[in-house]
Amino acid sequence: ALKDTPDDRFYYVDYLYHNTSVNEEQLLDICNLSNLYGKDINESYVAVERLHITSDMVQVYVKKNNTLKITLPNKVTIMFFDAPDELCDKLQNTKGFVEMNIVGQPKRNEYNGWVTAQIFVEDYEILEMIGRKRGMLISGGEIDYERASVMLLDEYRGGKLGRISMEFPDNF
């Protein structure tokens, strides 16, 4: 359960996106700030909440220690390195969608003259797992996603998930 999560899994998040509202241009702008990182200024982190992932969005590269690539409809890619087999199987074989929350660092990918935004995942949670662990089930053993989402937001608002910044810097 999140309340039992060790302190080393808390992240200072600079930008929060909901589902597929991830903005490629904004991610690339964040990547352009890399010359500012260093003493007392950490690299930016972004979070994406309630991300709906369907199997057609997923590619797994097994030869590279389960590198998992999720391509969003707007072509932003989310990269998991050394992804657990269980996660790869779940995302590749799901019917419908899997809802996840992720935290990662925005990266700039340049290949064959194309520049795209990526998010390198640092940590994730699947809302389904949270709902099951917390007993948030409805008839038929299905997860009550609405209730699990509200609980997650309440814990965020109550400070139980650690300190997460929702403010934008005044000047880049």
mmCIF file with all atom_site columns, C-alpha atoms in Angstrom:
data_model
loop_
_atom_site.group_PDB
_atom_site.id
_atom_site.type_symbol
_atom_site.label_atom_id
_atom_site.label_alt_id
_atom_site.label_comp_id
_atom_site.label_asym_id
_atom_site.label_entity_id
_atom_site.label_seq_id
_atom_site.pdbx_PDB_ins_code
_atom_site.Cartn_x
_atom_site.Cartn_y
_atom_site.Cartn_z
_atom_site.occupancy
_atom_site.B_iso_or_equiv
_atom_site.pdbx_formal_charge
_atom_site.auth_seq_id
_atom_site.auth_comp_id
_atom_site.auth_asym_id
_atom_site.auth_atom_id
_atom_site.pdbx_PDB_model_num
ATOM 1   C CA . ALA A 1 1   ? 0.000   0.000  0.000   1.00 0.00 ? 1   ALA A CA 1
ATOM 2   C CA . LEU A 1 2   ? 1.165   3.528  -0.629  1.00 0.00 ? 2   LEU A CA 1
ATOM 3   C CA . LYS A 1 3   ? 1.141   4.374  3.059   1.00 0.00 ? 3   LYS A CA 1
ATOM 4   C CA . ASP A 1 4   ? 3.747   1.625  3.553   1.00 0.00 ? 4   ASP A CA 1
ATOM 5   C CA . THR A 1 5   ? 5.960   2.913  0.738   1.00 0.00 ? 5   THR A CA 1
ATOM 6   C CA . PRO A 1 6   ? 9.533   3.597  1.873   1.00 0.00 ? 6   PRO A CA 1
ATOM 7   C CA . ASP A 1 7   ? 10.657  7.244  1.895   1.00 0.00 ? 7   ASP A CA 1
ATOM 8   C CA . ASP A 1 8   ? 13.160  6.670  -0.908  1.00 0.00 ? 8   ASP A CA 1
ATOM 9   C CA . ARG A 1 9   ? 10.287  6.320  -3.407  1.00 0.00 ? 9   ARG A CA 1
ATOM 10  C CA . PHE A 1 10  ? 9.059   9.901  -3.027  1.00 0.00 ? 10  PHE A CA 1
ATOM 11  C CA . TYR A 1 11  ? 9.743   12.299 -5.861  1.00 0.00 ? 11  TYR A CA 1
ATOM 12  C CA . TYR A 1 12  ? 9.741   16.042 -6.250  1.00 0.00 ? 12  TYR A CA 1
ATOM 13  C CA . VAL A 1 13  ? 7.643   16.448 -9.378  1.00 0.00 ? 13  VAL A CA 1
ATOM 14  C CA . ASP A 1 14  ? 7.837   19.608 -11.465 1.00 0.00 ? 14  ASP A CA 1
ATOM 15  C CA . TYR A 1 15  ? 5.003   18.875 -13.893 1.00 0.00 ? 15  TYR A CA 1
ATOM 16  C CA . LEU A 1 16  ? 1.854   16.802 -13.545 1.00 0.00 ? 16  LEU A CA 1
ATOM 17  C CA . TYR A 1 17  ? -0.105  15.546 -16.545 1.00 0.00 ? 17  TYR A CA 1
ATOM 18  C CA . HIS A 1 18  ? -3.414  13.720 -16.649 1.00 0.00 ? 18  HIS A CA 1
ATOM 19  C CA . ASN A 1 19  ? -3.789  10.678 -18.919 1.00 0.00 ? 19  ASN A CA 1
ATOM 20  C CA . THR A 1 20  ? -2.717  11.563 -22.468 1.00 0.00 ? 20  THR A CA 1
ATOM 21  C CA . SER A 1 21  ? -2.503  15.337 -21.900 1.00 0.00 ? 21  SER A CA 1
ATOM 22  C CA . VAL A 1 22  ? 1.293   14.968 -21.973 1.00 0.00 ? 22  VAL A CA 1
ATOM 23  C CA . ASN A 1 23  ? 2.531   17.862 -24.074 1.00 0.00 ? 23  ASN A CA 1
ATOM 24  C CA . GLU A 1 24  ? 5.463   16.995 -26.376 1.00 0.00 ? 24  GLU A CA 1
ATOM 25  C CA . GLU A 1 25  ? 6.472   20.601 -26.955 1.00 0.00 ? 25  GLU A CA 1
ATOM 26  C CA . GLN A 1 26  ? 6.516   21.315 -23.226 1.00 0.00 ? 26  GLN A CA 1
ATOM 27  C CA . LEU A 1 27  ? 8.583   18.180 -22.529 1.00 0.00 ? 27  LEU A CA 1
ATOM 28  C CA . LEU A 1 28  ? 11.125  19.265 -25.156 1.00 0.00 ? 28  LEU A CA 1
ATOM 29  C CA . ASP A 1 29  ? 11.238  22.745 -23.577 1.00 0.00 ? 29  ASP A CA 1
ATOM 30  C CA . ILE A 1 30  ? 11.997  21.114 -20.212 1.00 0.00 ? 30  ILE A CA 1
ATOM 31  C CA . CYS A 1 31  ? 14.806  19.125 -21.860 1.00 0.00 ? 31  CYS A CA 1
ATOM 32  C CA . ASN A 1 32  ? 16.297  22.377 -23.145 1.00 0.00 ? 32  ASN A CA 1
ATOM 33  C CA . LEU A 1 33  ? 16.819  23.437 -19.503 1.00 0.00 ? 33  LEU A CA 1
ATOM 34  C CA . SER A 1 34  ? 19.498  20.775 -19.018 1.00 0.00 ? 34  SER A CA 1
ATOM 35  C CA . ASN A 1 35  ? 22.271  23.396 -18.933 1.00 0.00 ? 35  ASN A CA 1
ATOM 36  C CA . LEU A 1 36  ? 20.747  24.713 -15.671 1.00 0.00 ? 36  LEU A CA 1
ATOM 37  C CA . TYR A 1 37  ? 21.043  21.427 -13.776 1.00 0.00 ? 37  TYR A CA 1
ATOM 38  C CA . GLY A 1 38  ? 23.869  21.063 -11.337 1.00 0.00 ? 38  GLY A CA 1
ATOM 39  C CA . LYS A 1 39  ? 24.606  22.357 -7.873  1.00 0.00 ? 39  LYS A CA 1
ATOM 40  C CA . ASP A 1 40  ? 21.335  22.877 -5.996  1.00 0.00 ? 40  ASP A CA 1
ATOM 41  C CA . ILE A 1 41  ? 19.227  22.407 -9.161  1.00 0.00 ? 41  ILE A CA 1
ATOM 42  C CA . ASN A 1 42  ? 18.058  18.865 -9.827  1.00 0.00 ? 42  ASN A CA 1
ATOM 43  C CA . GLU A 1 43  ? 16.819  17.480 -13.111 1.00 0.00 ? 43  GLU A CA 1
ATOM 44  C CA . SER A 1 44  ? 13.094  17.879 -13.663 1.00 0.00 ? 44  SER A CA 1
ATOM 45  C CA . TYR A 1 45  ? 10.636  15.096 -13.018 1.00 0.00 ? 45  TYR A CA 1
ATOM 46  C CA . VAL A 1 46  ? 7.195   14.735 -14.526 1.00 0.00 ? 46  VAL A CA 1
ATOM 47  C CA . ALA A 1 47  ? 4.281   12.632 -13.379 1.00 0.00 ? 47  ALA A CA 1
ATOM 48  C CA . VAL A 1 48  ? 1.474   11.266 -15.493 1.00 0.00 ? 48  VAL A CA 1
ATOM 49  C CA . GLU A 1 49  ? -1.607  10.148 -13.597 1.00 0.00 ? 49  GLU A CA 1
ATOM 50  C CA . ARG A 1 50  ? -4.383  7.839  -14.741 1.00 0.00 ? 50  ARG A CA 1
ATOM 51  C CA . LEU A 1 51  ? -2.556  6.964  -17.953 1.00 0.00 ? 51  LEU A CA 1
ATOM 52  C CA . HIS A 1 52  ? -4.669  4.488  -19.960 1.00 0.00 ? 52  HIS A CA 1
ATOM 53  C CA . ILE A 1 53  ? -2.417  2.032  -21.755 1.00 0.00 ? 53  ILE A CA 1
ATOM 54  C CA . THR A 1 54  ? -3.760  -0.361 -24.384 1.00 0.00 ? 54  THR A CA 1
ATOM 55  C CA . SER A 1 55  ? -1.833  -3.306 -25.801 1.00 0.00 ? 55  SER A CA 1
ATOM 56  C CA . ASP A 1 56  ? -1.469  -1.636 -29.225 1.00 0.00 ? 56  ASP A CA 1
ATOM 57  C CA . MET A 1 57  ? 0.570   1.164  -27.589 1.00 0.00 ? 57  MET A CA 1
ATOM 58  C CA . VAL A 1 58  ? 3.145   -1.285 -26.167 1.00 0.00 ? 58  VAL A CA 1
ATOM 59  C CA . GLN A 1 59  ? 6.391   -2.671 -27.585 1.00 0.00 ? 59  GLN A CA 1
ATOM 60  C CA . VAL A 1 60  ? 8.801   -4.871 -25.597 1.00 0.00 ? 60  VAL A CA 1
ATOM 61  C CA . TYR A 1 61  ? 12.416  -5.323 -26.610 1.00 0.00 ? 61  TYR A CA 1
ATOM 62  C CA . VAL A 1 62  ? 13.466  -8.503 -24.785 1.00 0.00 ? 62  VAL A CA 1
ATOM 63  C CA . LYS A 1 63  ? 17.064  -8.493 -26.015 1.00 0.00 ? 63  LYS A CA 1
ATOM 64  C CA . LYS A 1 64  ? 17.609  -5.261 -24.122 1.00 0.00 ? 64  LYS A CA 1
ATOM 65  C CA . ASN A 1 65  ? 16.607  -6.529 -20.657 1.00 0.00 ? 65  ASN A CA 1
ATOM 66  C CA . ASN A 1 66  ? 12.898  -5.938 -21.150 1.00 0.00 ? 66  ASN A CA 1
ATOM 67  C CA . THR A 1 67  ? 12.939  -2.412 -22.463 1.00 0.00 ? 67  THR A CA 1
ATOM 68  C CA . LEU A 1 68  ? 9.286   -1.439 -22.589 1.00 0.00 ? 68  LEU A CA 1
ATOM 69  C CA . LYS A 1 69  ? 8.187   1.336  -24.946 1.00 0.00 ? 69  LYS A CA 1
ATOM 70  C CA . ILE A 1 70  ? 4.729   2.889  -24.737 1.00 0.00 ? 70  ILE A CA 1
ATOM 71  C CA . THR A 1 71  ? 3.799   5.256  -27.557 1.00 0.00 ? 71  THR A CA 1
ATOM 72  C CA . LEU A 1 72  ? 1.046   7.716  -26.720 1.00 0.00 ? 72  LEU A CA 1
ATOM 73  C CA . PRO A 1 73  ? -1.390  8.938  -29.407 1.00 0.00 ? 73  PRO A CA 1
ATOM 74  C CA . ASN A 1 74  ? 0.579   12.209 -29.696 1.00 0.00 ? 74  ASN A CA 1
ATOM 75  C CA . LYS A 1 75  ? 3.813   10.207 -30.351 1.00 0.00 ? 75  LYS A CA 1
ATOM 76  C CA . VAL A 1 76  ? 5.412   10.926 -26.961 1.00 0.00 ? 76  VAL A CA 1
ATOM 77  C CA . THR A 1 77  ? 7.106   7.714  -25.851 1.00 0.00 ? 77  THR A CA 1
ATOM 78  C CA . ILE A 1 78  ? 7.347   6.408  -22.332 1.00 0.00 ? 78  ILE A CA 1
ATOM 79  C CA . MET A 1 79  ? 10.360  4.172  -21.741 1.00 0.00 ? 79  MET A CA 1
ATOM 80  C CA . PHE A 1 80  ? 10.745  1.549  -19.003 1.00 0.00 ? 80  PHE A CA 1
ATOM 81  C CA . PHE A 1 81  ? 14.213  0.004  -18.746 1.00 0.00 ? 81  PHE A CA 1
ATOM 82  C CA . ASP A 1 82  ? 14.603  -3.404 -17.072 1.00 0.00 ? 82  ASP A CA 1
ATOM 83  C CA . ALA A 1 83  ? 10.813  -3.679 -16.840 1.00 0.00 ? 83  ALA A CA 1
ATOM 84  C CA . PRO A 1 84  ? 9.587   -6.676 -14.817 1.00 0.00 ? 84  PRO A CA 1
ATOM 85  C CA . ASP A 1 85  ? 8.278   -9.618 -16.860 1.00 0.00 ? 85  ASP A CA 1
ATOM 86  C CA . GLU A 1 86  ? 4.932   -9.340 -15.051 1.00 0.00 ? 86  GLU A CA 1
ATOM 87  C CA . LEU A 1 87  ? 4.479   -5.729 -16.194 1.00 0.00 ? 87  LEU A CA 1
ATOM 88  C CA . CYS A 1 88  ? 5.454   -6.529 -19.799 1.00 0.00 ? 88  CYS A CA 1
ATOM 89  C CA . ASP A 1 89  ? 3.009   -9.451 -19.910 1.00 0.00 ? 89  ASP A CA 1
ATOM 90  C CA . LYS A 1 90  ? 0.202   -7.427 -18.344 1.00 0.00 ? 90  LYS A CA 1
ATOM 91  C CA . LEU A 1 91  ? 0.554   -4.520 -20.762 1.00 0.00 ? 91  LEU A CA 1
ATOM 92  C CA . GLN A 1 92  ? 1.012   -6.668 -23.882 1.00 0.00 ? 92  GLN A CA 1
ATOM 93  C CA . ASN A 1 93  ? -1.898  -8.987 -23.146 1.00 0.00 ? 93  ASN A CA 1
ATOM 94  C CA . THR A 1 94  ? -4.474  -6.648 -21.647 1.00 0.00 ? 94  THR A CA 1
ATOM 95  C CA . LYS A 1 95  ? -7.977  -6.437 -23.013 1.00 0.00 ? 95  LYS A CA 1
ATOM 96  C CA . GLY A 1 96  ? -9.217  -2.885 -22.753 1.00 0.00 ? 96  GLY A CA 1
ATOM 97  C CA . PHE A 1 97  ? -6.659  -0.768 -20.899 1.00 0.00 ? 97  PHE A CA 1
ATOM 98  C CA . VAL A 1 98  ? -4.417  -0.729 -17.847 1.00 0.00 ? 98  VAL A CA 1
ATOM 99  C CA . GLU A 1 99  ? -4.456  2.458  -15.796 1.00 0.00 ? 99  GLU A CA 1
ATOM 100 C CA . MET A 1 100 ? -1.089  3.579  -14.439 1.00 0.00 ? 100 MET A CA 1
ATOM 101 C CA . ASN A 1 101 ? 0.573   6.471  -12.691 1.00 0.00 ? 101 ASN A CA 1
ATOM 102 C CA . ILE A 1 102 ? 4.197   7.102  -13.634 1.00 0.00 ? 102 ILE A CA 1
ATOM 103 C CA . VAL A 1 103 ? 7.048   9.358  -12.547 1.00 0.00 ? 103 VAL A CA 1
ATOM 104 C CA . GLY A 1 104 ? 10.039  9.953  -14.779 1.00 0.00 ? 104 GLY A CA 1
ATOM 105 C CA . GLN A 1 105 ? 12.458  12.323 -16.396 1.00 0.00 ? 105 GLN A CA 1
ATOM 106 C CA . PRO A 1 106 ? 11.746  13.999 -19.730 1.00 0.00 ? 106 PRO A CA 1
ATOM 107 C CA . LYS A 1 107 ? 14.324  13.236 -22.398 1.00 0.00 ? 107 LYS A CA 1
ATOM 108 C CA . ARG A 1 108 ? 14.958  14.395 -25.945 1.00 0.00 ? 108 ARG A CA 1
ATOM 109 C CA . ASN A 1 109 ? 15.297  11.655 -28.579 1.00 0.00 ? 109 ASN A CA 1
ATOM 110 C CA . GLU A 1 110 ? 16.980  12.485 -31.884 1.00 0.00 ? 110 GLU A CA 1
ATOM 111 C CA . TYR A 1 111 ? 16.958  9.853  -34.617 1.00 0.00 ? 111 TYR A CA 1
ATOM 112 C CA . ASN A 1 112 ? 17.263  10.218 -38.409 1.00 0.00 ? 112 ASN A CA 1
ATOM 113 C CA . GLY A 1 113 ? 16.621  13.947 -38.219 1.00 0.00 ? 113 GLY A CA 1
ATOM 114 C CA . TRP A 1 114 ? 13.472  13.565 -36.094 1.00 0.00 ? 114 TRP A CA 1
ATOM 115 C CA . VAL A 1 115 ? 13.242  14.973 -32.578 1.00 0.00 ? 115 VAL A CA 1
ATOM 116 C CA . THR A 1 116 ? 10.700  13.461 -30.197 1.00 0.00 ? 116 THR A CA 1
ATOM 117 C CA . ALA A 1 117 ? 9.993   13.681 -26.495 1.00 0.00 ? 117 ALA A CA 1
ATOM 118 C CA . GLN A 1 118 ? 10.357  10.712 -24.203 1.00 0.00 ? 118 GLN A CA 1
ATOM 119 C CA . ILE A 1 119 ? 9.807   10.058 -20.527 1.00 0.00 ? 119 ILE A CA 1
ATOM 120 C CA . PHE A 1 120 ? 12.268  7.669  -18.864 1.00 0.00 ? 120 PHE A CA 1
ATOM 121 C CA . VAL A 1 121 ? 10.235  6.027  -16.106 1.00 0.00 ? 121 VAL A CA 1
ATOM 122 C CA . GLU A 1 122 ? 11.727  6.131  -12.652 1.00 0.00 ? 122 GLU A CA 1
ATOM 123 C CA . ASP A 1 123 ? 8.751   4.599  -10.849 1.00 0.00 ? 123 ASP A CA 1
ATOM 124 C CA . TYR A 1 124 ? 5.185   3.534  -11.522 1.00 0.00 ? 124 TYR A CA 1
ATOM 125 C CA . GLU A 1 125 ? 2.066   2.174  -9.930  1.00 0.00 ? 125 GLU A CA 1
ATOM 126 C CA . ILE A 1 126 ? -0.885  0.450  -11.447 1.00 0.00 ? 126 ILE A CA 1
ATOM 127 C CA . LEU A 1 127 ? -4.171  1.685  -10.084 1.00 0.00 ? 127 LEU A CA 1
ATOM 128 C CA . GLU A 1 128 ? -5.504  -1.862 -10.309 1.00 0.00 ? 128 GLU A CA 1
ATOM 129 C CA . MET A 1 129 ? -2.887  -3.070 -7.807  1.00 0.00 ? 129 MET A CA 1
ATOM 130 C CA . ILE A 1 130 ? -3.708  -0.244 -5.419  1.00 0.00 ? 130 ILE A CA 1
ATOM 131 C CA . GLY A 1 131 ? -7.444  -0.968 -5.695  1.00 0.00 ? 131 GLY A CA 1
ATOM 132 C CA . ARG A 1 132 ? -6.973  -4.693 -5.046  1.00 0.00 ? 132 ARG A CA 1
ATOM 133 C CA . LYS A 1 133 ? -4.614  -4.185 -2.107  1.00 0.00 ? 133 LYS A CA 1
ATOM 134 C CA . ARG A 1 134 ? -7.008  -1.694 -0.536  1.00 0.00 ? 134 ARG A CA 1
ATOM 135 C CA . GLY A 1 135 ? -10.088 -3.850 -1.163  1.00 0.00 ? 135 GLY A CA 1
ATOM 136 C CA . MET A 1 136 ? -11.766 -1.338 -3.472  1.00 0.00 ? 136 MET A CA 1
ATOM 137 C CA . LEU A 1 137 ? -13.826 -3.839 -5.415  1.00 0.00 ? 137 LEU A CA 1
ATOM 138 C CA . ILE A 1 138 ? -17.279 -3.708 -6.948  1.00 0.00 ? 138 ILE A CA 1
ATOM 139 C CA . SER A 1 139 ? -19.499 -6.577 -8.023  1.00 0.00 ? 139 SER A CA 1
ATOM 140 C CA . GLY A 1 140 ? -17.793 -9.304 -10.003 1.00 0.00 ? 140 GLY A CA 1
ATOM 141 C CA . GLY A 1 141 ? -14.443 -8.601 -8.336  1.00 0.00 ? 141 GLY A CA 1
ATOM 142 C CA . GLU A 1 142 ? -13.774 -5.620 -10.592 1.00 0.00 ? 142 GLU A CA 1
ATOM 143 C CA . ILE A 1 143 ? -11.748 -2.648 -9.360  1.00 0.00 ? 143 ILE A CA 1
ATOM 144 C CA . ASP A 1 144 ? -13.613 0.498  -8.363  1.00 0.00 ? 144 ASP A CA 1
ATOM 145 C CA . TYR A 1 145 ? -11.261 2.814  -10.275 1.00 0.00 ? 145 TYR A CA 1
ATOM 146 C CA . GLU A 1 146 ? -13.148 5.954  -9.326  1.00 0.00 ? 146 GLU A CA 1
ATOM 147 C CA . ARG A 1 147 ? -12.845 5.173  -5.611  1.00 0.00 ? 147 ARG A CA 1
ATOM 148 C CA . ALA A 1 148 ? -9.165  4.188  -5.948  1.00 0.00 ? 148 ALA A CA 1
ATOM 149 C CA . SER A 1 149 ? -8.441  7.418  -7.864  1.00 0.00 ? 149 SER A CA 1
ATOM 150 C CA . VAL A 1 150 ? -10.203 9.569  -5.281  1.00 0.00 ? 150 VAL A CA 1
ATOM 151 C CA . MET A 1 151 ? -8.283  7.827  -2.488  1.00 0.00 ? 151 MET A CA 1
ATOM 152 C CA . LEU A 1 152 ? -4.994  8.421  -4.300  1.00 0.00 ? 152 LEU A CA 1
ATOM 153 C CA . LEU A 1 153 ? -5.788  12.127 -4.782  1.00 0.00 ? 153 LEU A CA 1
ATOM 154 C CA . ASP A 1 154 ? -6.877  12.444 -1.138  1.00 0.00 ? 154 ASP A CA 1
ATOM 155 C CA . GLU A 1 155 ? -3.578  10.918 0.002   1.00 0.00 ? 155 GLU A CA 1
ATOM 156 C CA . TYR A 1 156 ? -1.716  13.321 -2.278  1.00 0.00 ? 156 TYR A CA 1
ATOM 157 C CA . ARG A 1 157 ? -3.636  16.312 -0.890  1.00 0.00 ? 157 ARG A CA 1
ATOM 158 C CA . GLY A 1 158 ? -3.058  15.083 2.670   1.00 0.00 ? 158 GLY A CA 1
ATOM 159 C CA . GLY A 1 159 ? 0.699   14.904 2.121   1.00 0.00 ? 159 GLY A CA 1
ATOM 160 C CA . LYS A 1 160 ? 0.830   11.116 2.538   1.00 0.00 ? 160 LYS A CA 1
ATOM 161 C CA . LEU A 1 161 ? 2.634   10.673 -0.789  1.00 0.00 ? 161 LEU A CA 1
ATOM 162 C CA . GLY A 1 162 ? 5.461   13.041 0.059   1.00 0.00 ? 162 GLY A CA 1
ATOM 163 C CA . ARG A 1 163 ? 6.174   16.534 -1.160  1.00 0.00 ? 163 ARG A CA 1
ATOM 164 C CA . ILE A 1 164 ? 5.170   17.086 -4.777  1.00 0.00 ? 164 ILE A CA 1
ATOM 165 C CA . SER A 1 165 ? 5.496   20.559 -6.258  1.00 0.00 ? 165 SER A CA 1
ATOM 166 C CA . MET A 1 166 ? 2.704   21.722 -8.553  1.00 0.00 ? 166 MET A CA 1
ATOM 167 C CA . GLU A 1 167 ? 4.221   25.118 -9.228  1.00 0.00 ? 167 GLU A CA 1
ATOM 168 C CA . PHE A 1 168 ? 5.778   26.322 -12.458 1.00 0.00 ? 168 PHE A CA 1
ATOM 169 C CA . PRO A 1 169 ? 9.070   28.189 -12.266 1.00 0.00 ? 169 PRO A CA 1
ATOM 170 C CA . ASP A 1 170 ? 8.634   31.907 -12.879 1.00 0.00 ? 170 ASP A CA 1
ATOM 171 C CA . ASN A 1 171 ? 11.503  32.112 -15.355 1.00 0.00 ? 171 ASN A CA 1
ATOM 172 C CA . PHE A 1 172 ? 13.300  29.438 -17.313 1.00 0.00 ? 172 PHE A CA 1
#
